[in-house]
């Protein structure tokens, strides 16, 4: 699942090319991918994008005239690319948009499930669509984070992934951030000391920035993640093998030495069944 660093790296790469030429043809789009029908995609034709923006894990392409916004949510398997004129284009795409000059914006989605979405909206409708999202994770700061944590009786891993509370972090970066902050994924948000809140705020910024920098250089998952999906590999800080635990339909990765005082976390789903 692309999270803030991945989507922001794409945004930066797309910003210039998508605004270089007016749109010649918008679509076709897969029936499951296009989520709106009014205004029709053809309303984009002849207009130019002002650039690429990002909110949480979504990409936004507002038109220069301020009348329309193309919103893209890639979900877990969607990928978006700008192809230069003459560059080989995939045969099947979930969504395709061609610019004057021959460049193409192409959204593809691996696997049979079509979950990625494209919306063409007015700026007001786009704002309403994004209204439920919490503040951006990057640059949130210690004070704001402290207020959020104090008001949420939740476990840290679950809270960090909740887009209504803080936006841009998913399960991979929640694993990386909590490891850097030396906090247990199961720690109750309301039980953190001021020092731990400060550590967490710093870890959110440093990890998302580290991810963004690596993604901009084209780094793959294996080079970017140090804890996520690194089961039984040595922790990069202390050398203890990384462990995992299932929680809320997710697999959490953590270092027992750095994060949980040497304790192994129990599968909460299983222990609930056995209680
Ligand atoms: Zn460790």
Coordinates of C-alpha atoms and ligand atoms in Angstrom, one line a residue:
X1 CA 0.0 0.0 0.0
X2 CA 1.5 3.3 -1.0
X3 CA 1.6 5.7 2.0
X4 CA 2.7 9.3 2.4
X5 CA 6.3 8.9 1.3
X6 CA 5.4 6.9 -1.8
X7 CA 2.5 9.1 -2.9
X8 CA 4.5 12.3 -2.2
X9 CA 7.4 11.0 -4.3
X10 CA 5.0 10.4 -7.2
X11 CA 3.4 13.8 -6.7
X12 CA 6.8 15.5 -7.0
X13 CA 7.6 13.4 -10.1
X14 CA 4.3 14.2 -11.8
X15 CA 3.9 17.9 -11.0
X16 CA 5.8 19.3 -13.9
X17 CA 4.9 16.8 -16.7
X18 CA 1.1 16.9 -16.0
X19 CA 1.0 20.7 -16.2
X20 CA 3.2 21.0 -19.4
X21 CA 0.4 20.5 -21.9
X22 CA -3.3 20.8 -22.1
X23 CA -5.3 17.5 -22.0
X24 CA -6.2 16.1 -25.3
X25 CA -8.2 13.0 -24.3
X26 CA -9.4 12.0 -20.8
X27 CA -10.2 8.3 -20.5
X28 CA -11.1 5.6 -21.1
X29 CA -11.4 4.4 -17.5
X30 CA -12.3 1.0 -16.1
X31 CA -16.0 1.0 -15.0
X32 CA -14.9 0.1 -11.5
X33 CA -12.2 2.7 -11.3
X34 CA -14.2 5.8 -12.4
X35 CA -16.3 6.8 -9.4
X36 CA -18.1 9.8 -10.8
X37 CA -20.0 10.5 -14.0
X38 CA -21.0 14.2 -13.7
X39 CA -19.0 16.1 -14.8
X40 CA -18.0 13.6 -17.5
X41 CA -14.2 13.0 -18.1
X42 CA -14.5 14.7 -21.4
X43 CA -15.0 18.0 -19.5
X44 CA -11.2 17.9 -18.9
X45 CA -10.4 18.0 -22.6
X46 CA -8.8 21.3 -23.7
X47 CA -8.0 22.2 -20.1
X48 CA -4.6 22.2 -18.4
X49 CA -3.7 20.9 -15.0
X50 CA -2.1 23.4 -12.6
X51 CA 0.1 20.6 -11.3
X52 CA -0.1 17.7 -8.9
X53 CA -1.1 18.0 -5.2
X54 CA -1.4 15.4 -2.4
X55 CA -3.8 15.0 0.5
X56 CA -3.1 12.0 2.8
X57 CA -2.6 9.1 0.4
X58 CA -4.5 10.7 -2.5
X59 CA -3.3 12.6 -5.5
X60 CA -5.1 15.7 -6.7
X61 CA -4.8 17.3 -10.1
X62 CA -6.6 20.7 -10.2
X63 CA -7.2 22.4 -13.5
X64 CA -5.5 25.7 -14.1
X65 CA -8.9 27.4 -14.5
X66 CA -9.9 26.4 -11.0
X67 CA -13.1 24.6 -12.1
X68 CA -12.3 20.9 -11.8
X69 CA -10.2 18.5 -9.7
X70 CA -9.1 15.0 -10.8
X71 CA -8.7 13.0 -7.6
X72 CA -6.8 9.6 -7.6
X73 CA -6.7 7.1 -4.8
X74 CA -4.3 4.2 -5.7
X75 CA -5.4 1.9 -2.8
X76 CA -3.0 -1.1 -2.4
X77 CA -2.2 -2.2 -5.9
X78 CA -2.7 0.9 -8.1
X79 CA 0.3 2.6 -9.7
X80 CA 0.4 5.8 -11.7
X81 CA 3.0 6.8 -14.3
X82 CA 3.7 9.6 -16.7
X83 CA 4.8 8.2 -20.1
X84 CA 6.6 10.5 -22.5
X85 CA 5.4 10.7 -26.1
X86 CA 6.4 7.5 -27.9
X87 CA 7.1 5.6 -24.6
X88 CA 5.6 2.1 -24.6
X89 CA 2.2 2.2 -23.0
X90 CA 0.5 -0.7 -21.2
X91 CA -2.3 -2.4 -23.2
X92 CA -4.8 -2.4 -20.4
X93 CA -5.0 0.5 -18.0
X94 CA -7.5 1.3 -15.3
X95 CA -7.4 4.9 -16.4
X96 CA -5.6 6.8 -19.1
X97 CA -5.3 10.5 -19.9
X98 CA -3.5 11.8 -23.0
X99 CA -1.9 15.3 -23.3
X100 CA -1.3 17.4 -26.3
X101 CA 2.2 16.7 -27.3
X102 CA 1.7 12.9 -26.8
X103 CA 2.5 12.3 -23.1
X104 CA 0.2 10.0 -21.1
X105 CA -0.8 9.7 -17.5
X106 CA -1.6 6.0 -17.0
X107 CA -3.0 4.3 -13.9
X108 CA -2.6 0.5 -13.8
X109 CA -3.7 -1.9 -11.1
X110 CA -2.2 -5.4 -10.5
X111 CA -4.4 -8.3 -9.6
X112 CA -8.0 -9.0 -10.4
X113 CA -9.6 -6.7 -7.8
X114 CA -10.2 -3.1 -9.0
X115 CA -10.0 -1.0 -5.9
X116 CA -8.1 2.1 -7.1
X117 CA -10.4 5.0 -7.8
X118 CA -10.6 8.2 -10.0
X119 CA -13.0 11.0 -9.3
X120 CA -13.6 14.1 -11.4
X121 CA -15.0 16.7 -9.1
X122 CA -15.6 20.4 -8.6
X123 CA -13.3 22.0 -6.0
X124 CA -16.2 22.1 -3.5
X125 CA -17.0 18.4 -4.0
X126 CA -13.3 17.5 -3.7
X127 CA -13.1 19.4 -0.4
X128 CA -16.1 17.5 0.9
X129 CA -14.6 14.2 -0.3
X130 CA -11.5 14.9 1.8
X131 CA -13.2 16.4 4.7
X132 CA -13.1 13.3 6.9
X133 CA -9.3 13.2 6.9
X134 CA -7.2 14.1 9.9
X135 CA -4.2 16.4 9.8
X136 CA -1.2 15.4 7.7
X137 CA 1.3 13.2 9.5
X138 CA 4.4 15.0 8.2
X139 CA 5.1 18.1 10.3
X140 CA 2.3 17.4 12.8
X141 CA 4.5 18.4 15.7
X142 CA 4.7 17.5 19.3
X143 CA 2.0 19.7 20.7
X144 CA -0.7 18.7 18.2
X145 CA 0.3 15.0 18.4
X146 CA 0.0 15.2 22.2
X147 CA -3.5 16.6 22.0
X148 CA -4.6 13.9 19.6
X149 CA -3.1 11.1 21.7
X150 CA -4.7 12.4 24.9
X151 CA -8.1 12.3 23.2
X152 CA -8.0 8.8 21.8
X153 CA -8.3 5.7 23.9
X154 CA -6.6 3.6 21.3
X155 CA -3.4 1.5 20.8
X156 CA -0.7 3.3 19.0
X157 CA -0.4 1.1 15.9
X158 CA -4.1 1.3 15.3
X159 CA -4.3 5.0 16.0
X160 CA -1.4 5.9 13.6
X161 CA -3.2 4.0 10.8
X162 CA -6.5 5.7 11.3
X163 CA -6.8 8.3 8.4
X164 CA -9.6 10.2 10.3
X165 CA -7.2 10.9 13.1
X166 CA -3.8 11.4 11.4
X167 CA -3.5 11.1 7.6
X168 CA -0.8 9.5 5.5
X169 CA 0.5 6.6 7.6
X170 CA -0.4 3.0 6.9
X171 CA 0.8 -0.3 8.4
X172 CA 4.3 -0.2 6.9
X173 CA 5.3 3.2 8.1
X174 CA 3.5 2.7 11.5
X175 CA 5.9 -0.2 12.0
X176 CA 8.9 1.9 11.1
X177 CA 7.8 4.9 13.1
X178 CA 7.0 3.0 16.3
X179 CA 10.4 1.2 16.1
X180 CA 12.3 4.5 15.8
X181 CA 10.3 5.9 18.7
X182 CA 11.0 2.8 20.8
X183 CA 7.4 2.3 21.5
X184 CA 5.2 -0.8 21.7
X185 CA 2.6 -1.0 18.9
X186 CA 0.1 -2.0 21.6
X187 CA 0.9 0.9 24.0
X188 CA -2.2 2.9 24.9
X189 CA -2.1 6.3 23.3
X190 CA -3.3 8.0 26.5
X191 CA -0.5 6.4 28.6
X192 CA 2.5 8.1 27.0
X193 CA 4.8 10.3 29.0
X194 CA 5.6 13.8 27.5
X195 CA 9.0 12.4 26.6
X196 CA 7.5 9.5 24.7
X197 CA 5.1 11.9 22.9
X198 CA 8.1 13.9 21.9
X199 CA 10.0 10.8 20.7
X200 CA 6.9 9.7 18.6
X201 CA 6.5 13.2 17.0
X202 CA 10.2 13.2 16.0
X203 CA 10.0 9.6 14.7
X204 CA 6.9 10.4 12.5
X205 CA 8.9 13.2 10.8
X206 CA 12.2 11.5 10.6
X207 CA 10.8 8.2 9.2
X208 CA 8.5 9.8 6.7
X209 CA 11.3 12.1 5.5
X210 CA 13.7 9.1 5.2
X211 CA 11.1 7.2 3.2
X212 CA 10.4 10.1 0.9
X213 CA 14.1 10.7 0.2
X214 CA 14.6 7.0 -0.6
X215 CA 11.5 6.8 -2.8
X216 CA 12.5 9.9 -4.7
X217 CA 15.7 8.0 -5.6
X218 CA 13.6 5.0 -6.7
X219 CA 14.4 2.7 -3.8
X220 CA 12.4 -0.5 -3.5
X221 CA 10.6 -1.8 -0.4
X222 CA 13.5 -4.0 0.7
X223 CA 15.8 -1.0 0.9
X224 CA 13.3 1.4 2.4
X225 CA 11.9 -0.7 5.2
X226 CA 14.0 -1.7 8.2
X227 CA 11.3 -3.4 10.3
X228 CA 8.3 -3.9 8.1
X229 CA 8.3 -7.5 6.6
X230 CA 11.7 -8.1 8.1
X231 CA 10.6 -11.1 10.3
X232 CA 13.5 -12.8 12.0
X233 CA 16.1 -10.5 10.4
X234 CA 18.3 -8.7 12.9
X235 CA 17.1 -5.3 14.2
X236 CA 19.2 -2.6 12.7
X237 CA 19.7 -1.0 16.1
X238 CA 20.3 -3.9 18.5
X239 CA 20.5 -7.1 16.4
X240 CA 17.6 -8.9 18.0
X241 CA 15.5 -10.8 15.5
X242 CA 12.4 -8.8 14.4
X243 CA 9.1 -10.4 15.6
X244 CA 5.6 -10.2 14.3
X245 CA 2.1 -10.3 15.7
X246 CA -1.4 -10.2 14.2
X247 CA -3.7 -7.4 15.2
X248 CA -6.9 -6.1 13.5
X249 CA -6.4 -8.0 10.3
X250 CA -2.8 -6.6 10.0
X251 CA 0.6 -8.1 10.7
X252 CA 2.7 -5.9 12.9
X253 CA 6.5 -6.1 12.9
X254 CA 8.5 -5.0 15.9
X255 CA 11.7 -5.4 17.8
X256 CA 11.1 -7.0 21.3
X257 CA 14.4 -5.5 22.6
X258 CA 13.9 -2.0 21.4
X259 CA 10.1 -1.7 21.8
X260 CA 8.5 -4.0 24.3
X261 CA 11.1 -4.5 27.0
X262 CA 12.0 -8.0 25.7
X263 CA 8.4 -9.3 25.8
X264 CA 6.8 -11.0 22.9
X265 CA 3.4 -9.6 22.0
X266 CA 0.5 -12.1 21.9
X267 CA -1.9 -12.4 19.0
X268 CA -4.9 -10.4 20.3
X269 CA -7.4 -12.1 18.0
X270 CA -6.5 -15.5 19.3
X271 CA -6.4 -14.6 22.9
X272 CA -9.8 -13.0 22.6
X273 CA -11.2 -16.3 21.2
X274 CA -9.7 -18.3 24.1
X275 CA -10.7 -15.9 26.9
Ligands
LIG1 ZN1 16.1 -3.6 18.4

